[in-house]
Amino acid sequence: MNGKDIATLYRFRVFNSIWSACFLLLWSTAVWAAVPDTPTIMVRDITQEVIRVLQTHEGKPFTPAVQQQIADIVLPHIDFMTMSRFVMSQYWSQMTPAQQDEFVQLFKEQLVHTYMIAFSHYSGQTVQILSSRQIYRHPDIVQVNTKIRQTNGLANIPVTYAFLQERSGWKIYDVFIDGVCMNLTYRNTYGQTVAHKGIASFLQDLSKKERPWNKGQ
């Protein structure tokens, strides 16, 4: 699945927010524990704020100002560094500090662009929070399970957010949409490109991708 495939999947099947890394998400042997309220509250508040913006502008042009408004709601809660390290896998240690910084920024822009495509096709969907549980300790990791309730009789979409507790608080570091791990998908796609073209050429190609959402921002 390439970047265009991901954008197409999100455009038609998903509209709510964001991201993470599945290397710490343990599904079977972890000891279940009482779940802190913060990640669930964060998912609730983020989705409510985003939906409020989308409902206010539904049927109107999806302008850069609206896109920036949504980005301001979502981006502070995302751990792009953890995501970037996982996505680049073994190539991360081969990159210079400058290349690492460049990739974090470019990857962030790519993710935002992908989700803005999805948001621009909002048509009345809502989000239902189903459950949450702590699945790992040291570091503390919590997953929040939600469901996108579709309109027009379309099937609902399960979305799971993975949160990592950091010094600055809880951050989203991965998202599973209908069973698909977003970071792992990018890892496979980017890894093939880097193996074929090298890190420098990969970054150059990634920097050339058009991201209309933040033009002039």
mmCIF file of C-alpha atoms in Angstrom:
data_model
loop_
_atom_site.group_PDB
_atom_site.id
_atom_site.type_symbol
_atom_site.label_atom_id
_atom_site.label_comp_id
_atom_site.label_asym_id
_atom_site.label_seq_id
_atom_site.Cartn_x
_atom_site.Cartn_y
_atom_site.Cartn_z
ATOM 1 C CA MET A 1 0.000 0.000 0.000
ATOM 2 C CA ASN A 2 1.566 3.311 -1.033
ATOM 3 C CA GLY A 3 0.869 6.883 0.075
ATOM 4 C CA LYS A 4 -1.836 7.331 -2.558
ATOM 5 C CA ASP A 5 -3.551 4.139 -1.403
ATOM 6 C CA ILE A 6 -3.519 5.376 2.195
ATOM 7 C CA ALA A 7 -5.001 8.726 1.184
ATOM 8 C CA THR A 8 -7.713 6.962 -0.805
ATOM 9 C CA LEU A 9 -8.534 4.671 2.116
ATOM 10 C CA TYR A 10 -8.840 7.583 4.504
ATOM 11 C CA ARG A 11 -10.743 9.739 2.029
ATOM 12 C CA PHE A 12 -13.587 7.277 1.686
ATOM 13 C CA ARG A 13 -13.497 5.474 5.027
ATOM 14 C CA VAL A 14 -12.090 7.713 7.736
ATOM 15 C CA PHE A 15 -12.355 11.285 8.865
ATOM 16 C CA ASN A 16 -11.167 11.621 12.452
ATOM 17 C CA SER A 17 -7.755 12.171 13.920
ATOM 18 C CA ILE A 18 -4.506 10.704 14.085
ATOM 19 C CA TRP A 19 -1.421 8.469 14.512
ATOM 20 C CA SER A 20 1.455 6.315 16.207
ATOM 21 C CA ALA A 21 3.818 3.014 16.341
ATOM 22 C CA CYS A 22 2.927 -0.644 16.857
ATOM 23 C CA PHE A 23 6.223 -1.993 18.175
ATOM 24 C CA LEU A 24 5.044 -1.567 21.810
ATOM 25 C CA LEU A 25 1.391 -2.438 21.348
ATOM 26 C CA LEU A 26 1.117 -5.853 23.033
ATOM 27 C CA TRP A 27 -2.184 -7.588 22.377
ATOM 28 C CA SER A 28 -1.935 -10.900 24.185
ATOM 29 C CA THR A 29 0.295 -11.320 27.229
ATOM 30 C CA ALA A 30 0.153 -7.887 28.838
ATOM 31 C CA VAL A 31 -1.323 -7.565 32.312
ATOM 32 C CA TRP A 32 -4.526 -5.531 32.096
ATOM 33 C CA ALA A 33 -4.697 -2.705 34.605
ATOM 34 C CA ALA A 34 -6.904 0.180 35.563
ATOM 35 C CA VAL A 35 -6.743 2.730 32.790
ATOM 36 C CA PRO A 36 -5.953 6.382 33.485
ATOM 37 C CA ASP A 37 -8.760 8.645 32.345
ATOM 38 C CA THR A 38 -6.520 11.074 30.478
ATOM 39 C CA PRO A 39 -6.159 9.277 27.102
ATOM 40 C CA THR A 40 -9.905 8.641 26.877
ATOM 41 C CA ILE A 41 -10.664 12.243 27.761
ATOM 42 C CA MET A 42 -8.123 13.421 25.189
ATOM 43 C CA VAL A 43 -9.722 11.342 22.416
ATOM 44 C CA ARG A 44 -13.145 12.629 23.406
ATOM 45 C CA ASP A 45 -12.081 16.275 23.503
ATOM 46 C CA ILE A 46 -10.015 16.146 20.290
ATOM 47 C CA THR A 47 -12.741 14.463 18.265
ATOM 48 C CA GLN A 48 -15.431 16.755 19.633
ATOM 49 C CA GLU A 49 -13.413 19.854 18.752
ATOM 50 C CA VAL A 50 -12.556 18.591 15.265
ATOM 51 C CA ILE A 51 -16.152 17.571 14.545
ATOM 52 C CA ARG A 52 -17.377 20.958 15.743
ATOM 53 C CA VAL A 53 -15.078 22.677 13.237
ATOM 54 C CA LEU A 54 -16.117 20.296 10.453
ATOM 55 C CA GLN A 55 -19.816 20.759 11.169
ATOM 56 C CA THR A 56 -19.417 24.534 11.191
ATOM 57 C CA HIS A 57 -17.827 24.462 7.743
ATOM 58 C CA GLU A 58 -19.731 21.519 6.243
ATOM 59 C CA GLY A 59 -20.675 22.277 2.661
ATOM 60 C CA LYS A 60 -18.249 25.192 2.505
ATOM 61 C CA PRO A 61 -14.779 25.365 0.906
ATOM 62 C CA PHE A 62 -12.149 23.572 2.974
ATOM 63 C CA THR A 63 -9.861 26.569 3.196
ATOM 64 C CA PRO A 64 -6.279 26.694 4.507
ATOM 65 C CA ALA A 65 -7.591 28.610 7.536
ATOM 66 C CA VAL A 66 -9.973 25.781 8.422
ATOM 67 C CA GLN A 67 -7.236 23.210 7.875
ATOM 68 C CA GLN A 68 -4.894 25.130 10.139
ATOM 69 C CA GLN A 69 -7.616 25.322 12.779
ATOM 70 C CA ILE A 70 -7.912 21.521 12.767
ATOM 71 C CA ALA A 71 -4.133 21.077 12.783
ATOM 72 C CA ASP A 72 -3.882 23.311 15.856
ATOM 73 C CA ILE A 73 -6.340 21.044 17.670
ATOM 74 C CA VAL A 74 -4.660 17.759 16.813
ATOM 75 C CA LEU A 75 -0.902 18.231 16.359
ATOM 76 C CA PRO A 76 0.071 19.091 19.970
ATOM 77 C CA HIS A 77 -1.091 15.619 21.026
ATOM 78 C CA ILE A 78 1.039 13.647 18.539
ATOM 79 C CA ASP A 79 4.502 12.193 19.200
ATOM 80 C CA PHE A 80 6.053 12.614 15.770
ATOM 81 C CA MET A 81 9.552 11.732 16.993
ATOM 82 C CA THR A 82 8.569 8.267 18.241
ATOM 83 C CA MET A 83 6.597 7.680 15.060
ATOM 84 C CA SER A 84 9.493 8.783 12.871
ATOM 85 C CA ARG A 85 12.012 6.542 14.620
ATOM 86 C CA PHE A 86 9.747 3.524 14.149
ATOM 87 C CA VAL A 87 8.846 4.313 10.551
ATOM 88 C CA MET A 88 12.490 4.694 9.517
ATOM 89 C CA SER A 89 13.481 1.559 11.463
ATOM 90 C CA GLN A 90 17.131 0.573 10.878
ATOM 91 C CA TYR A 91 17.687 3.590 8.630
ATOM 92 C CA TRP A 92 17.140 6.034 11.501
ATOM 93 C CA SER A 93 20.591 5.368 12.985
ATOM 94 C CA GLN A 94 22.132 5.815 9.530
ATOM 95 C CA MET A 95 20.742 9.338 9.184
ATOM 96 C CA THR A 96 22.566 12.450 10.308
ATOM 97 C CA PRO A 97 20.874 14.596 12.983
ATOM 98 C CA ALA A 98 19.960 17.091 10.248
ATOM 99 C CA GLN A 99 18.395 14.336 8.129
ATOM 100 C CA GLN A 100 16.482 13.060 11.147
ATOM 101 C CA ASP A 101 15.073 16.524 11.820
ATOM 102 C CA GLU A 102 14.192 16.922 8.164
ATOM 103 C CA PHE A 103 12.362 13.600 8.067
ATOM 104 C CA VAL A 104 10.341 14.345 11.219
ATOM 105 C CA GLN A 105 9.095 17.573 9.643
ATOM 106 C CA LEU A 106 8.394 16.013 6.243
ATOM 107 C CA PHE A 107 6.644 13.010 7.772
ATOM 108 C CA LYS A 108 4.531 15.315 9.900
ATOM 109 C CA GLU A 109 3.503 17.280 6.804
ATOM 110 C CA GLN A 110 2.708 14.063 4.928
ATOM 111 C CA LEU A 111 0.457 12.776 7.710
ATOM 112 C CA VAL A 112 -1.355 16.067 8.082
ATOM 113 C CA HIS A 113 -1.920 16.258 4.337
ATOM 114 C CA THR A 114 -3.332 12.711 4.272
ATOM 115 C CA TYR A 115 -5.768 13.438 7.073
ATOM 116 C CA MET A 116 -6.797 16.783 5.661
ATOM 117 C CA ILE A 117 -7.927 14.944 2.530
ATOM 118 C CA ALA A 118 -10.084 12.758 4.761
ATOM 119 C CA PHE A 119 -11.442 15.694 6.761
ATOM 120 C CA SER A 120 -12.394 17.544 3.585
ATOM 121 C CA HIS A 121 -14.875 14.732 2.798
ATOM 122 C CA TYR A 122 -16.706 14.998 6.115
ATOM 123 C CA SER A 123 -20.419 14.258 5.743
ATOM 124 C CA GLY A 124 -21.917 13.954 9.198
ATOM 125 C CA GLN A 125 -19.916 11.083 10.723
ATOM 126 C CA THR A 126 -19.626 10.845 14.504
ATOM 127 C CA VAL A 127 -17.223 9.047 16.844
ATOM 128 C CA GLN A 128 -18.170 6.659 19.639
ATOM 129 C CA ILE A 129 -15.614 5.761 22.329
ATOM 130 C CA LEU A 130 -15.966 2.059 23.127
ATOM 131 C CA SER A 131 -13.321 1.163 25.693
ATOM 132 C CA SER A 132 -9.795 1.774 26.920
ATOM 133 C CA ARG A 133 -7.172 -0.300 28.673
ATOM 134 C CA GLN A 134 -3.596 -0.135 29.831
ATOM 135 C CA ILE A 135 -1.604 -2.727 27.924
ATOM 136 C CA TYR A 136 1.963 -2.060 29.021
ATOM 137 C CA ARG A 137 3.933 -0.500 31.863
ATOM 138 C CA HIS A 138 7.309 1.209 31.940
ATOM 139 C CA PRO A 139 6.676 2.938 29.652
ATOM 140 C CA ASP A 140 2.955 3.222 30.256
ATOM 141 C CA ILE A 141 0.916 2.538 27.128
ATOM 142 C CA VAL A 142 -2.847 2.829 26.826
ATOM 143 C CA GLN A 143 -5.081 2.013 23.897
ATOM 144 C CA VAL A 144 -8.416 3.738 23.322
ATOM 145 C CA ASN A 145 -10.879 1.918 21.089
ATOM 146 C CA THR A 146 -13.380 3.969 19.118
ATOM 147 C CA LYS A 147 -15.818 3.531 16.281
ATOM 148 C CA ILE A 148 -16.548 5.950 13.458
ATOM 149 C CA ARG A 149 -20.283 5.895 12.902
ATOM 150 C CA GLN A 150 -20.823 6.340 9.196
ATOM 151 C CA THR A 151 -23.738 7.896 7.382
ATOM 152 C CA ASN A 152 -25.756 6.661 4.417
ATOM 153 C CA GLY A 153 -25.785 3.084 5.684
ATOM 154 C CA LEU A 154 -22.034 2.565 5.347
ATOM 155 C CA ALA A 155 -20.297 0.167 7.706
ATOM 156 C CA ASN A 156 -18.836 1.644 10.888
ATOM 157 C CA ILE A 157 -15.043 1.809 11.102
ATOM 158 C CA PRO A 158 -13.057 0.674 14.186
ATOM 159 C CA VAL A 159 -10.225 3.026 15.111
ATOM 160 C CA THR A 160 -7.749 2.388 17.939
ATOM 161 C CA TYR A 161 -5.428 5.065 19.302
ATOM 162 C CA ALA A 162 -2.205 4.073 21.083
ATOM 163 C CA PHE A 163 -0.963 6.495 23.744
ATOM 164 C CA LEU A 164 2.485 6.675 25.309
ATOM 165 C CA GLN A 165 2.994 8.480 28.614
ATOM 166 C CA GLU A 166 5.884 10.914 28.374
ATOM 167 C CA ARG A 167 7.285 13.602 30.637
ATOM 168 C CA SER A 168 5.104 16.151 28.878
ATOM 169 C CA GLY A 169 1.999 13.980 29.241
ATOM 170 C CA TRP A 170 0.121 11.419 27.147
ATOM 171 C CA LYS A 171 0.864 11.456 23.416
ATOM 172 C CA ILE A 172 -0.649 9.548 20.503
ATOM 173 C CA TYR A 173 2.052 7.484 18.825
ATOM 174 C CA ASP A 174 0.041 5.125 16.613
ATOM 175 C CA VAL A 175 -3.380 4.628 15.072
ATOM 176 C CA PHE A 176 -5.002 1.418 13.842
ATOM 177 C CA ILE A 177 -7.767 2.036 11.320
ATOM 178 C CA ASP A 178 -9.962 -0.938 10.509
ATOM 179 C CA GLY A 179 -7.130 -3.182 11.689
ATOM 180 C CA VAL A 180 -4.427 -1.434 9.625
ATOM 181 C CA CYS A 181 -1.416 -0.077 11.531
ATOM 182 C CA MET A 182 -0.617 3.292 10.025
ATOM 183 C CA ASN A 183 3.024 3.462 11.080
ATOM 184 C CA LEU A 184 3.777 -0.050 9.921
ATOM 185 C CA THR A 185 2.249 0.750 6.537
ATOM 186 C CA TYR A 186 4.487 3.801 6.132
ATOM 187 C CA ARG A 187 7.474 1.829 7.419
ATOM 188 C CA ASN A 188 7.053 -0.786 4.707
ATOM 189 C CA THR A 189 6.523 1.805 1.977
ATOM 190 C CA TYR A 190 9.373 4.113 2.973
ATOM 191 C CA GLY A 191 11.744 1.214 3.673
ATOM 192 C CA GLN A 192 11.400 -0.043 0.110
ATOM 193 C CA THR A 193 12.174 3.411 -1.266
ATOM 194 C CA VAL A 194 15.202 3.997 0.959
ATOM 195 C CA ALA A 195 16.602 0.556 0.144
ATOM 196 C CA HIS A 196 16.295 1.341 -3.550
ATOM 197 C CA LYS A 197 17.312 5.018 -3.694
ATOM 198 C CA GLY A 198 19.184 5.823 -0.494
ATOM 199 C CA ILE A 199 18.361 8.203 2.337
ATOM 200 C CA ALA A 200 19.324 11.461 0.607
ATOM 201 C CA SER A 201 17.260 10.777 -2.529
ATOM 202 C CA PHE A 202 14.341 9.548 -0.427
ATOM 203 C CA LEU A 203 14.267 12.785 1.572
ATOM 204 C CA GLN A 204 14.562 14.839 -1.602
ATOM 205 C CA ASP A 205 11.590 13.032 -3.156
ATOM 206 C CA LEU A 206 9.545 13.374 0.019
ATOM 207 C CA SER A 207 10.230 17.109 0.138
ATOM 208 C CA LYS A 208 8.887 17.541 -3.402
ATOM 209 C CA LYS A 209 5.468 16.096 -2.620
ATOM 210 C CA GLU A 210 2.753 18.694 -2.883
ATOM 211 C CA ARG A 211 0.893 19.472 0.308
ATOM 212 C CA PRO A 212 -1.783 22.040 -0.560
ATOM 213 C CA TRP A 213 -3.161 22.142 2.960
ATOM 214 C CA ASN A 214 -0.352 24.351 4.262
ATOM 215 C CA LYS A 215 0.612 26.358 1.212
ATOM 216 C CA GLY A 216 1.402 29.857 2.308
ATOM 217 C CA GLN A 217 1.204 28.941 5.986
#
